[in-house]
Tab-separated table of C-alpha atoms in Angstrom:
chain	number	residue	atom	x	y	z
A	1494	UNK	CA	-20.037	-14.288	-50.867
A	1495	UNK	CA	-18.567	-17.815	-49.580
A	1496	UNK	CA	-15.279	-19.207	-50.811
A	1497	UNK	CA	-17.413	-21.703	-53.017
A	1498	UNK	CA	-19.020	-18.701	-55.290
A	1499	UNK	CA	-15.775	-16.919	-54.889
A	1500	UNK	CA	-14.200	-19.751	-56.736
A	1501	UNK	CA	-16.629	-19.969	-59.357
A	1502	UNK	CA	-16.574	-16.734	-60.133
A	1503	UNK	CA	-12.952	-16.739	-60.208
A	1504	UNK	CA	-12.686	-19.563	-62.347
A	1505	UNK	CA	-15.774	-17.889	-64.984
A	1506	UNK	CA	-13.535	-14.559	-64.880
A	1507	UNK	CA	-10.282	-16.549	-65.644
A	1508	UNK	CA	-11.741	-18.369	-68.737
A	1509	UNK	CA	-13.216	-15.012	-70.118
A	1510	UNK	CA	-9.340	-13.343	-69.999
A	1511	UNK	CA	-6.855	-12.910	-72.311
A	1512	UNK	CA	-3.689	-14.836	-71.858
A	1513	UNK	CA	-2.169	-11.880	-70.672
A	1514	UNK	CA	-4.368	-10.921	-67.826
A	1515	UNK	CA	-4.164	-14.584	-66.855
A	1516	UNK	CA	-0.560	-14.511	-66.361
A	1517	UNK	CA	-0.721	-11.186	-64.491
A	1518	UNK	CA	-3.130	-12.710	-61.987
A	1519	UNK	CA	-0.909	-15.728	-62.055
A	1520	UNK	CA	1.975	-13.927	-60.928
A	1521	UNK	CA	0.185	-11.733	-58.228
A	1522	UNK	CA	-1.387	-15.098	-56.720
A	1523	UNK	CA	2.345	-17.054	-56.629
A	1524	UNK	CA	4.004	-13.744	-55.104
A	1525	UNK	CA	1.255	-13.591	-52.490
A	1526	UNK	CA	1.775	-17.044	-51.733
A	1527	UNK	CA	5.841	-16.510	-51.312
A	1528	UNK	CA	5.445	-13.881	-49.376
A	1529	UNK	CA	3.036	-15.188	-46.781
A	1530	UNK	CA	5.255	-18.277	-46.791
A	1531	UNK	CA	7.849	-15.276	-45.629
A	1532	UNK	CA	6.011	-13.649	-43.160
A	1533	UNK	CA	5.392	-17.289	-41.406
A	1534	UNK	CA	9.222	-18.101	-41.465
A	1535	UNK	CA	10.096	-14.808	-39.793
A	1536	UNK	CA	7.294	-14.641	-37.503
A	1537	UNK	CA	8.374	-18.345	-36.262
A	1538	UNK	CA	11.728	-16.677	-36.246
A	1539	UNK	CA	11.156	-14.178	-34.041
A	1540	UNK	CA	8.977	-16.799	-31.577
A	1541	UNK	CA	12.262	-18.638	-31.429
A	1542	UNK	CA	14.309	-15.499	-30.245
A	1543	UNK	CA	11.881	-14.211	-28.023
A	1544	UNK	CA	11.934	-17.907	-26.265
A	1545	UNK	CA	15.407	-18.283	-26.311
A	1546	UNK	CA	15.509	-20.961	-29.252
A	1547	UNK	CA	18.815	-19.796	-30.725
A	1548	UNK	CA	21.586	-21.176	-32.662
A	1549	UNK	CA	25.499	-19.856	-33.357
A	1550	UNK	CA	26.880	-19.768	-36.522
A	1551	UNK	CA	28.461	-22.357	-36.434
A	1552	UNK	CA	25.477	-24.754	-35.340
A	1553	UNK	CA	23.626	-22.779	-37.950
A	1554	UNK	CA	25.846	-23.868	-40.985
A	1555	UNK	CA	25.871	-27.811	-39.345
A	1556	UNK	CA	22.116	-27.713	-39.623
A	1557	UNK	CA	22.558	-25.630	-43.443
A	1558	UNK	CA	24.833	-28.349	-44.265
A	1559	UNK	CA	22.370	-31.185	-43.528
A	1560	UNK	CA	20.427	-29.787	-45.948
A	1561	UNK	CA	22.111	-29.231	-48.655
A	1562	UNK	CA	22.783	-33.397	-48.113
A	1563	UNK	CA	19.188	-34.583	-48.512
């Protein structure tokens, strides 16, 4: 099956649920998405170390602090 029928099944099977079931799926979708979100910022992390792309602490908190600005 390609992503378009995958989709419209999806979307048939969502408006046949209860509320309920909706919000289950709802919640495993967004905590899939955070976590792959994760995995991406430590597996960039870890390409930094292993290339030498590292910061102290106290450049770390400079660059925290920039953020916290914008």
């Amino acid at each position: 099956m390609n992503a378009i029928e995958l989709k419209r099944e999806l979307h048939s099977f969502i408006d046949q649920e209860d509320d309920k079931t909706v919000e289950m799926l709802y919640q495993m979708v967004q905590s899939y998405r955070i976590q792959k979100r994760k995995d991406k910022m430590i597996a960039e992390g870890e390409e930094d170390i292993k290339n030498g792309r590292l910061y102290s602490l106290k450049e770390a908190k400079e660059i925290m602090d920039k953020w916290e600005t914008k």
